[in-house]
mmCIF file of C-alpha atoms in Angstrom:
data_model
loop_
_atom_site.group_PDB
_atom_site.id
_atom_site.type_symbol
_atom_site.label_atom_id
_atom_site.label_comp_id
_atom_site.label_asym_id
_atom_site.label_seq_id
_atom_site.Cartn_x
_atom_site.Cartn_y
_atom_site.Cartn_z
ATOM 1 C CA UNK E 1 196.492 190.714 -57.760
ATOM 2 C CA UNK E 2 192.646 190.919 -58.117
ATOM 3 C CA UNK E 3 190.934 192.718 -54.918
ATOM 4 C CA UNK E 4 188.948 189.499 -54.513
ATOM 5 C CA UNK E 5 192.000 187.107 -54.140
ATOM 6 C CA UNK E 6 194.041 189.946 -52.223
ATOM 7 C CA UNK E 7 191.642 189.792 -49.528
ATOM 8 C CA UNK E 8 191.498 186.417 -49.604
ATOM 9 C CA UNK E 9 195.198 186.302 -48.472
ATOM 10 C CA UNK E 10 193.863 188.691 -46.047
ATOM 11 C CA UNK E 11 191.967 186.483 -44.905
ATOM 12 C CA UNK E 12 194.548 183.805 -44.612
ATOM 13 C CA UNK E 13 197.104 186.246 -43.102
ATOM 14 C CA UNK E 14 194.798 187.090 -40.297
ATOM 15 C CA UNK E 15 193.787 183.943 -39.476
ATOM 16 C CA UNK E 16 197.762 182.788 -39.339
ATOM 17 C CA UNK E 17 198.845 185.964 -37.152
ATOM 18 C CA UNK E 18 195.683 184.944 -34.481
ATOM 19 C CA UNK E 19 197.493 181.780 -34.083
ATOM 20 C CA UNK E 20 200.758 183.967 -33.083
ATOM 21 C CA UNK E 21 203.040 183.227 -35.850
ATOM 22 C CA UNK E 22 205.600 185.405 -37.225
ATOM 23 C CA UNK E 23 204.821 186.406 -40.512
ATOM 24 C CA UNK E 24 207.127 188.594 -42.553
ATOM 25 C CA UNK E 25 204.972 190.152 -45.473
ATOM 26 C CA UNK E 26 206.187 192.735 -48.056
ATOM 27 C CA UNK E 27 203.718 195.388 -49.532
ATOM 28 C CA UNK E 28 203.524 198.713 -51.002
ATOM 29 C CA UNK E 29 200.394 199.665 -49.509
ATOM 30 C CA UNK E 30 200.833 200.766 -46.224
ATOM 31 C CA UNK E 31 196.972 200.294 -45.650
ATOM 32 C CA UNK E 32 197.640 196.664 -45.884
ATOM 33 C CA UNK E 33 200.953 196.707 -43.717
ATOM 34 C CA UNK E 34 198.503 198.503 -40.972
ATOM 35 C CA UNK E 35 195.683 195.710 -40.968
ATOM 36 C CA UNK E 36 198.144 192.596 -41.177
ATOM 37 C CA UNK E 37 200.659 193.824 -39.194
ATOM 38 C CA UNK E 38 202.063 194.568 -35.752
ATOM 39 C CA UNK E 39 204.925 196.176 -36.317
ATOM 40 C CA UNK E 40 205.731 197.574 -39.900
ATOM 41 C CA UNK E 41 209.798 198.110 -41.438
ATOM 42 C CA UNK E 42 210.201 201.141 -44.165
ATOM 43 C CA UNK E 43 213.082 199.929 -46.444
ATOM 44 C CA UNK E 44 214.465 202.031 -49.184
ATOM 45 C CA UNK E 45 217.136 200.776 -51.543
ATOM 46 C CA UNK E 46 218.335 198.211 -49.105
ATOM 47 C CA UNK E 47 218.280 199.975 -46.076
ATOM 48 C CA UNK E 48 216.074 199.875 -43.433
ATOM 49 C CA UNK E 49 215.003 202.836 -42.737
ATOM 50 C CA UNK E 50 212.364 203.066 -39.846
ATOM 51 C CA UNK E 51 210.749 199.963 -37.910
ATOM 52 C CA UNK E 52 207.755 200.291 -35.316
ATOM 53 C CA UNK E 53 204.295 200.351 -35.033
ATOM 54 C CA UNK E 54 201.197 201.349 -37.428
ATOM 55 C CA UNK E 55 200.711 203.673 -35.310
ATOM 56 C CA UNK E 56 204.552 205.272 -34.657
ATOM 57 C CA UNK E 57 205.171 205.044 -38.400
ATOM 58 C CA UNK E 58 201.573 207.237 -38.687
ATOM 59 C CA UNK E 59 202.440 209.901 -35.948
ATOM 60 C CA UNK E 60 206.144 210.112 -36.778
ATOM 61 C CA UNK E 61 206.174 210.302 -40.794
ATOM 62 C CA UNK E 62 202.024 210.619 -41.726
ATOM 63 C CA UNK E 63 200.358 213.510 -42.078
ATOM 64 C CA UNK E 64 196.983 212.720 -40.125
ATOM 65 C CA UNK E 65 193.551 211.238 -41.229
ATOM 66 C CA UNK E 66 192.106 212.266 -44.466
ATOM 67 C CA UNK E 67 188.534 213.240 -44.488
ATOM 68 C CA UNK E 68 186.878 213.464 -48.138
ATOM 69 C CA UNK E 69 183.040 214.569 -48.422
ATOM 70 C CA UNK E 70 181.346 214.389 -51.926
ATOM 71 C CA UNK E 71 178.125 215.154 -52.898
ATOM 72 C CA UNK E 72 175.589 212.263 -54.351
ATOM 73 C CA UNK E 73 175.372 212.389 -58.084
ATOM 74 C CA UNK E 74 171.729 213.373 -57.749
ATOM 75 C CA UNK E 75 172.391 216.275 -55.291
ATOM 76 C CA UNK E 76 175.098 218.798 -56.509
ATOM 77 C CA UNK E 77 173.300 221.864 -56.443
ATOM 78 C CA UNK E 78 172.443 221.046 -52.369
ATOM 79 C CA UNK E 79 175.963 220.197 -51.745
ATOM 80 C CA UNK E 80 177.379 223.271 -53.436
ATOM 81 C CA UNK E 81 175.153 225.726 -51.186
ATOM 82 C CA UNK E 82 176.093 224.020 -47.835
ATOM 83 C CA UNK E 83 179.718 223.879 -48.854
ATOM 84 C CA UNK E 84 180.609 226.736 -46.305
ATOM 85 C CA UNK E 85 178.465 225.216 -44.031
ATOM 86 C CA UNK E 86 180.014 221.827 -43.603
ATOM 87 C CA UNK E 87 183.697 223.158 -44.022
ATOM 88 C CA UNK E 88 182.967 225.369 -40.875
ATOM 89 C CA UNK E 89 181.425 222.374 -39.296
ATOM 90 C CA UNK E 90 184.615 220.362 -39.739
ATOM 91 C CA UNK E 91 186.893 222.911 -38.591
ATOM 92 C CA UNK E 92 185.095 223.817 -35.211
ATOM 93 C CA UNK E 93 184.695 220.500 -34.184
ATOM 94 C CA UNK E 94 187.750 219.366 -34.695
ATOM 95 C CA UNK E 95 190.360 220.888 -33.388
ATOM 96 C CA UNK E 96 193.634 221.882 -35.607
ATOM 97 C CA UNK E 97 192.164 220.383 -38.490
ATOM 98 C CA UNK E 98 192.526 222.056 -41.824
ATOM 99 C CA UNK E 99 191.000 221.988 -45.267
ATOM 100 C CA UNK E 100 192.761 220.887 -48.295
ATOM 101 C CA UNK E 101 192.883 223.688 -50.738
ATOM 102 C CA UNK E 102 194.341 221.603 -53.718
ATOM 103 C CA UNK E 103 190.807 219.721 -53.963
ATOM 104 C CA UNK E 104 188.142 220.233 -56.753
ATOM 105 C CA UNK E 105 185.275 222.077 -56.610
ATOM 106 C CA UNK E 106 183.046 218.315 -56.253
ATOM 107 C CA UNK E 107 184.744 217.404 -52.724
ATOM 108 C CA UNK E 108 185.889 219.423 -49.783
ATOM 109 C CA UNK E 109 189.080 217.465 -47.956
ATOM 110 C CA UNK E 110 190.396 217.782 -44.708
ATOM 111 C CA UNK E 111 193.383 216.737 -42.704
ATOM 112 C CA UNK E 112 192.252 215.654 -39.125
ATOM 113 C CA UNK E 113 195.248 215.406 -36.663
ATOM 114 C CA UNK E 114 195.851 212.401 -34.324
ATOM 115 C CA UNK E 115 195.547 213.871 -31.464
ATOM 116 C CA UNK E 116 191.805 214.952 -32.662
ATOM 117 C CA UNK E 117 190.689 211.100 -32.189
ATOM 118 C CA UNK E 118 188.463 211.265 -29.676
ATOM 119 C CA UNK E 119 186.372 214.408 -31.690
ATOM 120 C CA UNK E 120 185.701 212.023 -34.882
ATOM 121 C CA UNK E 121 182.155 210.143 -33.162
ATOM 122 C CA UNK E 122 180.787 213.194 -32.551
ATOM 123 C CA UNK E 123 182.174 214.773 -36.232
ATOM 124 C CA UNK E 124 180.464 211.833 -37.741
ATOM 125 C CA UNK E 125 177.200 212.293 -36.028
ATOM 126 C CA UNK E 126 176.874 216.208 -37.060
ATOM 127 C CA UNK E 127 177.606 215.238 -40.621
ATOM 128 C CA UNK E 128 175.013 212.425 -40.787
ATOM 129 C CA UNK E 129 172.074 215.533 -40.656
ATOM 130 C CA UNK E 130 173.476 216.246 -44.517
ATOM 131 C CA UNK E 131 171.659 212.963 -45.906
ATOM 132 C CA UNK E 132 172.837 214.375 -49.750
ATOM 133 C CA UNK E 133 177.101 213.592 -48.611
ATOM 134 C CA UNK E 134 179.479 210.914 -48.862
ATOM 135 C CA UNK E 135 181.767 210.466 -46.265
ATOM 136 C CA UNK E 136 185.765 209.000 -47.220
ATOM 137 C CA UNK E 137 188.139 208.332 -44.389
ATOM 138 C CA UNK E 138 191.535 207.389 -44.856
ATOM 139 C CA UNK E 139 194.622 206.681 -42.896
ATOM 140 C CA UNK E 140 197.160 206.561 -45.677
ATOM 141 C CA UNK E 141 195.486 208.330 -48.330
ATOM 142 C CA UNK E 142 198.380 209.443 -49.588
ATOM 143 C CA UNK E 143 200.877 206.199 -49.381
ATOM 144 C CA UNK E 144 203.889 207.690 -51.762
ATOM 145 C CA UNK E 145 204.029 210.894 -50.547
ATOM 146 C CA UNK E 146 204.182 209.456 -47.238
ATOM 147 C CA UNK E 147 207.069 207.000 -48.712
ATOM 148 C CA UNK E 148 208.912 209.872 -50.125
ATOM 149 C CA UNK E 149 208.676 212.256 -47.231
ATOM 150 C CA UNK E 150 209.810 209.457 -45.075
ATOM 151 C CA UNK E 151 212.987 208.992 -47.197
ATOM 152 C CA UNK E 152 213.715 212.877 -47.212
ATOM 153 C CA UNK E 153 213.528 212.556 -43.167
ATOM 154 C CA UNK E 154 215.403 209.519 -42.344
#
C-alpha cells in the first residue's frame, strides 16, 4: 500500500477507535500497531506469543529509543569536527545511553533507555545549538530484530 492511502486508513482507524470500537488490525510494522492500537498481540506461526500494551511490548522485548543525528548535505566537514562533541553531549545527558558502534562514519546513533524519558526535552534543546544536524527518533527502529528477539525469548 502507497504511504498516502496507508495513512488514509490511518485516518479512518483513528477516527473508528475514538468512537470506542473494537478493532482487530494485523500489521508488520509495529510503528503502526503503536499509533492504532491499545493493546498489541505478537503471533508467530500460529501462536500467540505475547499480548499487552505499546508500551509493555517496548520495555519487555525493545531495546529503547533510537536516536540518529546526520549532518546536512551542505555541512559535512562541520559535522565531522563536532562529532566528539555531540557524542559526549548525548551520553552525559542522558543517562545509560550508549552509542551505536555499527553506524557509518555520516551518522552517530544512540540507544536512549526508557527510563531516560524525562532527559529527552532537555537533550533536544542542547542539540538544537548545532543548526548544521538532523535529528531521527525512533521507537521501533529496528522492527525484525525486535520480532526475532521476541521469538528467541518467548
Amino acid at each position: 500500500m502507497d504511504p498516502v492511502s496507508r495513512r488514509g486508513i490511518w485516518k479512518i482507524l483513528e477516527t473508528l477507535r475514538n468512537e470506542e470500537r473494537t478493532i482487530i488490525l494485523t500489521t508488520h510494522y509495529l510503528d503502526e500497531a503503536e499509533v492504532l492500537s491499545d493493546r498489541i498481540g505478537v503471533i508467530s506461526r500460529g501462536k500467540l506469543l505475547t499480548l499487552g500494551t505499546p508500551n509493555f511490548i517496548k520495555k519487555n522485548f525493545g531495546d529503547g529509543y533510537h536516536l540518529d543525528i546526520t549532518h546536512r548535505a551542505e555541512v559535512k566537514a562541520e559535522f565531522d569536527a563536532k562529532k566528539e562533541e555531540i557524542t559526549q553531549k548525548v551520553l552525559s545527558l542522558v543517562k545509560d545511553s550508549k552509542i551505536d558502534p555499527q553506524t557509518t562514519n555520516d551518522v552517530l546513533t544512540f540507544l536512549l533507555p526508557y527510563t531516560s524519558q524525562k532527559q529527552f526535552p532537555g537533550l533536544f534543546e542542547e542539540l538544537e545549538e548545532y543548526k548544521f544536524i538532523n535529528v531521527w527518533f525512533f521507537f521501533f527502529k529496528f522492527v525484525f530484530m525486535l520480532l526475532k528477539k521476541l521469538i528467541i525469548q518467548i
